[in-house]
Structures are given as C-alpha cells and as structure tokens.
C-alpha cells in the first residue's frame, strides 16, 4: 500500500478537506506537480535526502499558503504593507489550518528577551512572587511585615483575659517645632494624657508645672491631677496615650473599641503604635513596610519586571551587563597559578611590581600562589581582586590605570581589559537589587532564574506552602510547573531562565517555541517543524517524540521535516520526497506508516529503514606506517593515556558520551598540532609529549556542521574560490572591457555592479511581529542581485545572474571549456551536491550540505597541497543514511589524496568503515571513563575487545 | 594719568608676550601643550601627490548604528555621542567602501588635522621601507651606527628594535602638562638634533616597556642619516604619499624653518581619508593594489605579538594592539585613531579636538563586531 497511496488527481478532488489537507499539483522549487493529501490531527514526518524538496513542500508550499491566508484575512489597510505575498505555485491547497512554523532560527536579537520571558514562565513567576513572596531584611534575616490593625488586635486578644493594656502612639517632633506646641496641639485635639518614660502624665501638668517632681512609681498607675509634675524638654520621648482597656476577646464591644483605638494610634503615630502591658516590655507595631531601619518596597508585579524602570536594576538599567573590567580578559587562562602569571596585565616586566608583593607575602596570609586560578576557593579568587594590607588587588590596579589615563599606554591597557561584564548588583538578572529580598521558601526570584530549569522544576515540585499561600498560588503554580515540565521534556532542562534568547542555538530556540506552543494549548492548528531532533542527545529523542505526540493529541496537525529514524518510526504517516536531490527529486515516493514498508520501491528512506540498502563494509583496510603519538594525556577524565594516531587512514575515535573522545581530540590533539603550524591559538590540555611523524602534517583542519558562512552572502561557488575566476571571466568580456568594468563589478558584496536597493541580497526582509519574517523579492532587480548594466554583460549567452542560478551539474557543462572554473566546481559535484545552485546562499544549506561544501574546497586538483589532518566531530548528526554514504565517499577521497582523517563518531555505519578504531570508555564520566579500551581494525575489535559497547554493536554490523 | 598707566601695562604685556613666544616654556604657557590646529604655527615640509588619486568606494546609503551605550549605560544617539565627545571626523570603511563618513564642528573632508602620535606608526612604516631598500640593514643594528654622538651616553646596546618597541630604557619625561618636560622640549623645541644627542638612558635597554616620544624621534634622525641625501618627508612622499594615491597634499612639521628635522613622533598634517589609506596599506599587508610598498614580513612583525620579544603585549613597532584578536591601531594624544580590523576587513578613523570621555578602542572593537 505504498505507491498506490499517491492519489490520482480526481481522487484528490473528492476528499473531505475537513479530514485532509489537500495539495494539488505543487510546483514550488523542484517539486514536480506533486499532489498529496496529508491527514489532519496526525503526526506526519516529511523525509527525503538533503535537497529532495521536503522543505519546499513543508515550508514553501504549506506554510507559505497558511501565512498568505492569514494575511488575506487582515484588513485592506494592513494588507497594503504586506500585499505582495505570492501564492505558492500550486493548483490548489484545501483545508489549510492556521499555520505555525517552528523553525530553527533565532528571530530575536532583543537583549532583553530571555528564556523566561519567551516561555512566559517569568510572567508567572513575577505574579507568584508578587502575591506570596515574603520580604526578608538583609540585615537581620527577619521577615519584613506590615502590621495591620487586625494584627494588633489579634496580638492583644492573645493576652490572658483581664490583662490591663495601654494603647499609645509615639510622637515625633517635626523639625523646628517645640514640644510645648505639640502638647498644646494634642490638648486641642482632645487627648488628655501622655506617656513619658513609660509614666503617664496629664498634658496640662506638663505644660504648667515649672519644676515637676521626679517619680519613682512604675507604670501603669495613674496619678492624680497635679501629682508628679515634670519639666519637659524637646529631647524626651513621649507617647500619646490613646486608650486603656483590659483584654476581653469574647466581648465584641471591647474588641471593637480596641480596633478603633489602634486605628487612631496608627494615625497619630504616623503608622507606628505601641501596646503597653503591665509587667512586660511594650509591644511595637508598625504599619510601615520596614525593618532594621530599612524601608522596603512592597512586592508587586512591576517590582519583578526588568523591562519596567520600576523593576529594572539601577546599576545596569535592566541589561544585566555593565561596562567594566572583564574577568575573562584579565585572567584568560584559568588553569595557570598566580605564580605562573594567571593575571595577564601583571605579566609584563613593568607591571610585575604589582604581583611581587603578593608572591612575597602570600605565605603570610596563607595564599596558595602555585595553585591554578580555577582551583582557588571563591574567597581566594575574590582576594586577588580586592587585595589586602599586604598587596593591592586587581581592582586597585585598574583604579590606578584609570587615574593615569592621560598616558596613552594606560588608556590602551584599560581598553584591552574592558568588556561587558555581569552586573554585580543584579548578578545579571536585570532586576533591582531589593527584589532579591523577596523570597518563597528561602529562594528569591533571582536565585530561581539563575538555576537550571531542571532544578527549578525540582524546587516547585517539592515546594510546601502554608494553606493560605497555597490557595492563592494554586493556579499560578500549575501553569509554571506544566511549562517547566515541557521544557525538560524537550531536553532543555540545562538552560537557565535568565539565558538571553539571542544566544540560543537554532535547535534550542525551536524547542523553546515548541514547549511554549504546548503550554498555550492551541487547538486545530498546523505546526510545521524543521528537524527538531538536531542538537538533541539521542537519549532525549524519545521524550521529544512524546512532546510531538502530545501536541498532536491536543488536536493539532503536526508536520515534521526530519530524518531521524526514531521520530520516523513514531510517525503516524511518513511522506517521502525524492527519489534523489535537486532536479532528480521533487516527487512523492512513499506515503504511509512505517508498518507499510515493504515491496520494491525507489525510496532511499524506505530501503534504508527496511534494511534493504546498507552502506558497504570495505573489503580491505588501509595499512599504515606513519603516525603521531600523544603521550600522557591527562586532561579532564583521561587516565594518562598514550595513543597512536595513524596517518593516511580513516581513523574513528569512538566511545559512549562522556568517555573522553572529544577531550582527547579537541582539547589535546587538535591544539597540539595546530600550534605547530600556528593555525590554532588555544593552548592544548594536559599531556606529556607528542612525537612520531608530526612533520608529515602540513596543516590541520577542523570540520564541523556549522554553516559555512552565517551571512546570506556566502555561497558554495565563492567558498570553493571559483567565483573569483568567474568574475574575472566576465570582466574580460568585450562589453565589460569597453565599459571599464572590473571583476568587483560582478560581486554582489561590494558596491559597483550590484543592485543597490537590496544591496545584492536579491530579496528584502520584512519583519513580522508575531510570525516568521517574510522575504520579498527585490523590486528593482527582481531577485537578480545585479544592476541592469551588469547583467548586459554575457558569456556564451548567459549573464552573471544566470550563472549564479545554475545548478552545479549544469555549470559543469557550461564551463566545460574553462578548465580553471571546471576544476574548482567539479569537487562539489563529486561530494554529491550537483543539485545545489552555484549562488545558493549558504544559510539555506543544511548542516550536512555545508559540511560537504567544506570538504569539496579541499578536494580536487591543486586544491590543497601537502598532507592535511582533517578532524570531524560527529559529522553524521542530522544526516540521512544516503547522505552518510556520500560523506563517507568524500572522506575516503580525502584519504586517497594523501590526507589523514580522524572522526569522532558513534554512528556505526562510519565505525564499520574505519581503517583504524580508537575506543575509549568503558562508561562516561570522571570515574568510569577516560580509559583506552581498544586500538586496531574493526575486525580485530570484534574479536578482541571485551567490555566495550561499541564492539557489541559492531559485531552485528560486520555480521 | 590713566593713559600712562595703560601704556605702561601695554609695554609690560608686549615684552612679556615677546618673551614667552620666544622660548619653548613660553610657548607652552602661551599655547598649552597641544592643539589640532598647531600645524599652522610650525614650519613644515610639504607632501604632494600629483599622480593618480585613489578613492574608496562610497556607499550610497550610510550604514552606522543609530545609538550607542555610553559609560553610564545610557543609550544615546550615535552621532550626538561622537560630537559631544569632541570628534571632528569619523570614518567607517569596510571592504574598501566608505560606509560612514561624518565631520563635526565645522570640520569637513578638506580639513587638515594634525596626526600627533599617529606619526610614530608612519615613521615605523618608513623604517620598514628603508630596510627593504637597503638603507638600513636590520632592526638589530645599534642606534649608534647612525647616531654615533649617542655613544658618549652609553647607547651602544640600544638597537633600532628597542626604539620601535619602546623598550629602549630612555630617560624621557612624557608628561604633557609639564612645560619643562621632554615632551614639551620636543614639541616646541627648535633644535631636535641637539636635543636627541643630549638624551640619556635610565634603565637597561630591552627590558621595560615605556611609551616615550623620544624613541620615534631618534628613529627620525636614524632615518634622516640612513637616507643621506633625501629628507624624511621626501621619502614619505616617494614611498607612500604618491603610490597610495593620496587625495590631498599634506605636510610634516619641522623643528625649525632652515634645515629642520621632521617631528617623527608627531605632526603629520593631513586629511581623514588619507589617514585611512595608511590603515588600508597595512590591512592589505603592505600591498597597494598589486604593488608591495613595504614587505609583508614587516607588517606582520609590526602588528602581531611575538612572545619571544620582551616588551608589552599590546605594542609592536609603534602600533597599538587594542585586543588579542589581531586588530591594531595608530593613536594620537587627542584621540586621533586609525584602527584596523583585518578579520572584518575594516578601517575606522576617528580624529578629534579632544579625547573626550569615551573608550574609543572599545567602541571600535564593538563597531567591528557589529558590521
């Protein structure tokens, strides 16, 4: 039931658009009149090789139509700004739901947007802390409370019944006022008595008596009028006696009277009130929000909002960073000790005056000058900055420089160490400092946002609240917890809520958006996702599948562009586009569930999934003589390893995650060799020595899946350096010469020949606030990227824009007579990129394609001289099986040209094709990892290696 | 009565003015240390370029940040910030295209601005050229090969490299506020050659870095002697001003009118765009549109730290290295800069009346990051 599922057009017309999203005869990009009916409310995976047209179907057709229909629904006023959106090239699309694309692109560059705000978790946290957060004084650590009238009455009623009490209000003299005036005022307000040193006096007496008698009677005892006269001065502390009563909690009248009096006391005492109890210290109440002499601000939502001037940190104004001395620049290598010169500005002869006293006196205050900086305790590190009586610290040093900035050399020195540093007041959380005083279960909002999300979830799961708070926060807590759970589920438990969104990788951002979509519980939409498994640890893939399923179960259609096997297996339906890439793709090859995989088909995906297609095990392993030996590798968890790396072979370094493979290669081998050729600046990790045939290596290249250029201006043809020759070719044409064009006129990167409206981009970006950005074709060059005059120059009937629009395959044909160009672009075809266009911007290339473009630049005639050591870090991530086999081909081609390849990998397809295997393990981590388990050929490994997971799996593959 | 006292005062004043303008201390008191219009008061040798001019491409639309965050974390308008901090010219050039060019405070493209210490970097380029041309053998030659008068002051161990690296151990007071300091003597003095031969050492050469204007001035004399018949200005014109296709004529200030010596520690008087071309020369590793003006090796040595050399890790051959990322710059006292960032293929020129309250190198680095 595979190929017959490709419905005939008439069948398509009769389907119910309530059950299917129906696309009839799509011709976008390389799609070949593709018709497909995608079932609603299902998890559908669209797969295929790189460049087969799966993104054209998912994004350029489905999503583009969804977006266009949204725009259609806007008012004509709003539409005039966006009206130029084109309908995808398709007969019709029926049943499109509101489309939400979750792409691997970080759309925000706003420095204020964080993981917390973009997931809305922070909004709920603000609310939570504003409602149930308790403020604690940083001085005494006691809770800051405002005493309400009820609090005071309750306290009084707790006293034994019949206890005699006095309610009083303290009098504060306003500046310049005399006590006599104040007393007169009180008298006229109707108060009769005051308390002076806890004794009661009639106000009249205090005012009239010239020499009051001292009294020895303790309080509270009333004196007769005229008794106990006292001379009063401005310095005396007096209290207005508001009321006297005896406690009787049962009697409503008494309680009412007391409340009334307390109210009056707060009024007269400017929010302060005292309750004197016989034989006890007076009880003090304050209606103000203060403690230990500090006036606190009562928490509110704005108080925790760093985008609001009220809540923003005063020091950094809500940016989290300040311009200061950057610790990473001052101490660039934290594995050095102070003695070895950890403090960079003090290394020079002249500045060593600053470090000398520390080295000399360190012993006096027990400072370990020989211990690496990163092993010093936090206190000791701080001491280096602050200094002590024996030496002046780093802070003092920079103060000194600042005082001498009239000297150019100090100005430049300062500039060298200045950078954006974490704000010391808010610890980078952008919040005002006193927001940290508000806590729930001894944890402040700043503590929470600085914790990894996993820990935040643990905190909220174990949170025990008093009943009252529980009631208030119930709803908020549910929202917070569910969002945190989704974040952990999509494998982002390691992020902090404070992490700035703009610094996230594309995959992380995509998964955040996914988690947010789940949280919003939107129903009936169409989610379109681009390879959500990228950058995900295999152990997290299963949880990712769960998330996708729950999104579907909410009632959404989930369409995923993906070639991760596990996700394909979980799909309700797989749509395979192919059979090959580019012009040889764009057809629907297979549609159906994984169970329907049988029968003969030309689908690479099906063939690999069903095990019919495999990557061939090479019959012969390459022999080698030359090698490099690393001795005594001890970085991280490596256990003093001595490892031989053969040259002129395909070597695979393998082992479980955390076994130390990356440490050995990326931290030791790569920098150690790179330093010899001067291409790598970083210092290698700990090891004793490197010997062997190091001199055979002329260069070391680290190949990763990072895009070959982040800008839309880099492209395959410029990366393999063929574009320079092509430009020269165009500049040599008669018309170009006649007009005096230089090669630079044929570049879209510099001014001259390019279209200036779009600055050679060919398209103009329109930022949409709540949707993905829209790219519109440039109106003045119609996407050609060049000025009309430039385009008039032709070579063999094609202008420069036509050339950029050619596929590599076509270009090989076109440039057959131009040997230099031909030779440069041939390798691109060899690595299987024949379908890619010469001028395709590199940010539209997939990771796998980018990797192969990089390889192509080293392949081919005269491309790379000497013997290069290539290091690959997990090159198969995100690659379709078929692409893996192409990659292997390219790697072997490099080895055949005399280069050496070392691959860090746990993909068995690659391991089984290795000439030499280096296996680390047996487990991950500090204790169980870091041992060398095996060195040798795959065949030997199966025979000899025991206790290695890799060997177990390899056995199956080699059969 | 009134008139006579006024006349007396006038006489006293005019005598005073006569006195203070006739010696270096007096000129210092009269004019203070330095001003970007000082080129008008000094005699100078002219620099001409009568051959083809080189002009940068001009972006049709200026590209520059709208705002900038100042020291107090306030966001302020970028151009306002430049103006408030006493800039007179600001140029941002990337891929040979001027993306931003703005002049402030009545200055314009044609306005002459004194280079101040940026001239040190130019002197260094000329030393490189002189080595290429065989006038000077190597940087390891002792300075006394060219200025034997300094033997009596114990300069035998001081090499040209020490002078280039500011590690000569020269006893030189670089104060810009002291009218009796060496910097004032060199700036206002009228016999540099004599002043040079009076110089002393205070510490062993090759040890400590200390930025002093004496070193490049000695290099100036070395250059003059090595060139024999040519003046330093003529050499600059031949090696740089003409081949680089400078758009404007310029001049190099001298200590005196007759047979003067160029002030090689300061005082090339030129326009912002032409200063930028000095940056472009080094950005292209000494090559100017196919012609090697100064050897690539020299540019490399001048702009990249060599851990084997003693001295500062932020200074090479009269160029400042504001970070460890491969950028470098020439800097003058009033915040004159030619900043070069090879990774970004960028040149930034800032000229000013005053340094202003700004961390220019950091601004350049951040600008480079943003482009």
CSV table of C-alpha atoms in Angstrom, one decimal, chain A residues 138-288:
chain,number,residue,atom,x,y,z
A,138,UNK,CA,19.1,41.5,54.5
A,139,UNK,CA,20.5,42.8,57.9
A,140,UNK,CA,18.7,40.6,60.4
A,141,UNK,CA,17.3,38.0,58.0
A,142,UNK,CA,13.9,38.5,59.7
A,143,UNK,CA,10.7,38.8,57.7
A,144,UNK,CA,9.6,42.3,57.0
A,145,UNK,CA,5.9,42.7,57.9
A,146,UNK,CA,3.4,45.5,57.9
A,147,UNK,CA,1.2,45.3,60.9
A,148,UNK,CA,-2.4,45.8,60.2
A,149,UNK,CA,-5.0,46.9,62.7
A,150,UNK,CA,-6.2,43.3,62.8
A,151,UNK,CA,-2.7,42.0,63.5
A,152,UNK,CA,-2.5,44.3,66.5
A,153,UNK,CA,-5.9,43.4,67.8
A,154,UNK,CA,-5.2,39.7,67.4
A,155,UNK,CA,-1.9,40.2,69.4
A,156,UNK,CA,-3.9,41.9,72.2
A,157,UNK,CA,-6.6,39.3,72.2
A,158,UNK,CA,-4.0,36.6,72.7
A,159,UNK,CA,-3.1,38.1,76.1
A,160,UNK,CA,-4.8,36.5,79.1
A,161,UNK,CA,-8.2,37.9,79.7
A,162,UNK,CA,-8.3,40.8,82.1
A,163,UNK,CA,-4.7,41.9,81.4
A,164,UNK,CA,-4.6,45.7,81.5
A,165,UNK,CA,-3.2,47.4,78.5
A,166,UNK,CA,-2.5,50.9,77.2
A,167,UNK,CA,-2.5,51.7,73.6
A,168,UNK,CA,-0.2,54.5,72.7
A,169,UNK,CA,1.2,56.4,69.7
A,170,UNK,CA,4.8,57.7,69.6
A,171,UNK,CA,5.1,61.4,69.0
A,172,UNK,CA,7.8,62.6,66.6
A,173,UNK,CA,8.6,66.2,66.6
A,174,UNK,CA,8.6,67.9,63.3
A,175,UNK,CA,11.8,69.9,62.7
A,176,UNK,CA,11.7,73.3,64.3
A,177,UNK,CA,8.7,72.5,66.4
A,178,UNK,CA,8.7,72.9,70.2
A,179,UNK,CA,7.4,70.1,72.4
A,180,UNK,CA,5.1,72.6,74.1
A,181,UNK,CA,3.5,73.5,70.9
A,182,UNK,CA,3.0,69.8,70.1
A,183,UNK,CA,1.4,69.2,73.5
A,184,UNK,CA,-0.9,72.1,73.1
A,185,UNK,CA,-1.9,70.8,69.7
A,186,UNK,CA,-2.6,67.4,71.3
A,187,UNK,CA,-4.7,69.0,74.0
A,188,UNK,CA,-6.8,70.8,71.5
A,189,UNK,CA,-7.2,67.5,69.6
A,190,UNK,CA,-8.8,66.2,72.7
A,191,UNK,CA,-6.0,64.0,74.1
A,192,UNK,CA,-5.6,64.3,77.9
A,193,UNK,CA,-2.7,62.1,78.8
A,194,UNK,CA,0.8,61.3,77.5
A,195,UNK,CA,3.4,58.7,78.4
A,196,UNK,CA,6.8,60.0,79.3
A,197,UNK,CA,9.4,57.3,80.1
A,198,UNK,CA,6.6,54.8,80.5
A,199,UNK,CA,4.8,57.0,83.0
A,200,UNK,CA,1.6,58.7,82.5
A,201,UNK,CA,1.2,62.5,82.8
A,202,UNK,CA,-1.6,64.9,82.2
A,203,UNK,CA,-0.7,67.1,79.3
A,204,UNK,CA,-1.9,70.1,81.3
A,205,UNK,CA,0.5,69.3,84.1
A,206,UNK,CA,3.5,69.1,81.8
A,207,UNK,CA,2.6,72.4,80.3
A,208,UNK,CA,2.0,74.3,83.5
A,209,UNK,CA,4.4,72.9,86.1
A,210,UNK,CA,7.8,74.8,86.4
A,211,UNK,CA,9.5,72.1,88.5
A,212,UNK,CA,8.0,68.7,88.2
A,213,UNK,CA,8.7,66.2,90.9
A,214,UNK,CA,10.6,63.1,89.9
A,215,UNK,CA,8.6,60.0,90.4
A,216,UNK,CA,9.6,56.5,91.3
A,217,UNK,CA,6.3,54.8,90.8
A,218,UNK,CA,6.4,52.2,88.0
A,219,UNK,CA,3.7,52.2,85.3
A,220,UNK,CA,0.9,51.8,84.8
A,221,UNK,CA,-0.6,53.8,87.6
A,222,UNK,CA,-2.5,56.9,87.1
A,223,UNK,CA,-1.6,59.9,89.1
A,224,UNK,CA,-4.0,62.4,90.4
A,225,UNK,CA,-4.1,65.7,88.7
A,226,UNK,CA,-1.3,67.9,89.8
A,227,UNK,CA,0.7,65.0,91.1
A,228,UNK,CA,4.1,64.0,89.6
A,229,UNK,CA,4.9,67.2,87.7
A,230,UNK,CA,7.9,67.2,85.3
A,231,UNK,CA,9.7,69.6,83.3
A,232,UNK,CA,9.6,68.5,79.7
A,233,UNK,CA,12.2,69.0,77.1
A,234,UNK,CA,12.3,68.6,73.3
A,235,UNK,CA,14.6,65.6,73.7
A,236,UNK,CA,12.1,63.5,75.7
A,237,UNK,CA,10.4,60.7,74.0
A,238,UNK,CA,6.7,61.0,74.6
A,239,UNK,CA,3.8,58.9,73.5
A,240,UNK,CA,0.2,59.9,73.3
A,241,UNK,CA,-2.0,57.7,75.5
A,242,UNK,CA,-4.8,56.8,73.2
A,243,UNK,CA,-6.8,54.3,75.3
A,244,UNK,CA,-6.7,52.0,78.2
A,245,UNK,CA,-8.5,48.7,78.4
A,246,UNK,CA,-8.5,45.3,79.8
A,247,UNK,CA,-8.3,42.3,77.5
A,248,UNK,CA,-11.6,40.6,76.8
A,249,UNK,CA,-11.6,38.7,73.5
A,250,UNK,CA,-15.1,37.5,74.0
A,251,UNK,CA,-16.7,40.9,74.3
A,252,UNK,CA,-17.4,42.3,70.9
A,253,UNK,CA,-17.7,45.9,72.1
A,254,UNK,CA,-14.3,45.8,73.7
A,255,UNK,CA,-12.7,44.3,70.6
A,256,UNK,CA,-14.4,46.9,68.5
A,257,UNK,CA,-13.2,49.7,70.8
A,258,UNK,CA,-9.6,48.4,70.8
A,259,UNK,CA,-9.6,48.2,67.0
A,260,UNK,CA,-10.8,51.8,66.8
A,261,UNK,CA,-8.1,52.9,69.2
A,262,UNK,CA,-5.4,51.1,67.3
A,263,UNK,CA,-6.5,52.8,64.2
A,264,UNK,CA,-6.3,56.1,65.9
A,265,UNK,CA,-2.9,55.2,67.3
A,266,UNK,CA,-1.5,54.4,63.8
A,267,UNK,CA,-2.9,57.7,62.6
A,268,UNK,CA,-1.4,59.8,65.3
A,269,UNK,CA,1.8,57.8,65.5
A,270,UNK,CA,2.5,58.0,61.8
A,271,UNK,CA,2.0,54.3,61.2
A,272,UNK,CA,3.5,53.3,64.5
A,273,UNK,CA,1.8,52.1,67.6
A,274,UNK,CA,2.8,50.7,71.0
A,275,UNK,CA,0.9,48.5,73.3
A,276,UNK,CA,2.0,48.6,76.9
A,277,UNK,CA,1.2,45.6,79.0
A,278,UNK,CA,1.6,45.5,82.8
A,279,UNK,CA,4.9,44.0,83.8
A,280,UNK,CA,6.1,43.4,80.2
A,281,UNK,CA,8.1,45.2,77.6
A,282,UNK,CA,5.8,47.3,75.4
A,283,UNK,CA,4.8,45.6,72.1
A,284,UNK,CA,5.7,47.6,69.0
A,285,UNK,CA,3.7,47.6,65.8
A,286,UNK,CA,4.4,49.4,62.6
A,287,UNK,CA,2.0,49.9,59.6
A,288,UNK,CA,5.1,50.7,57.5
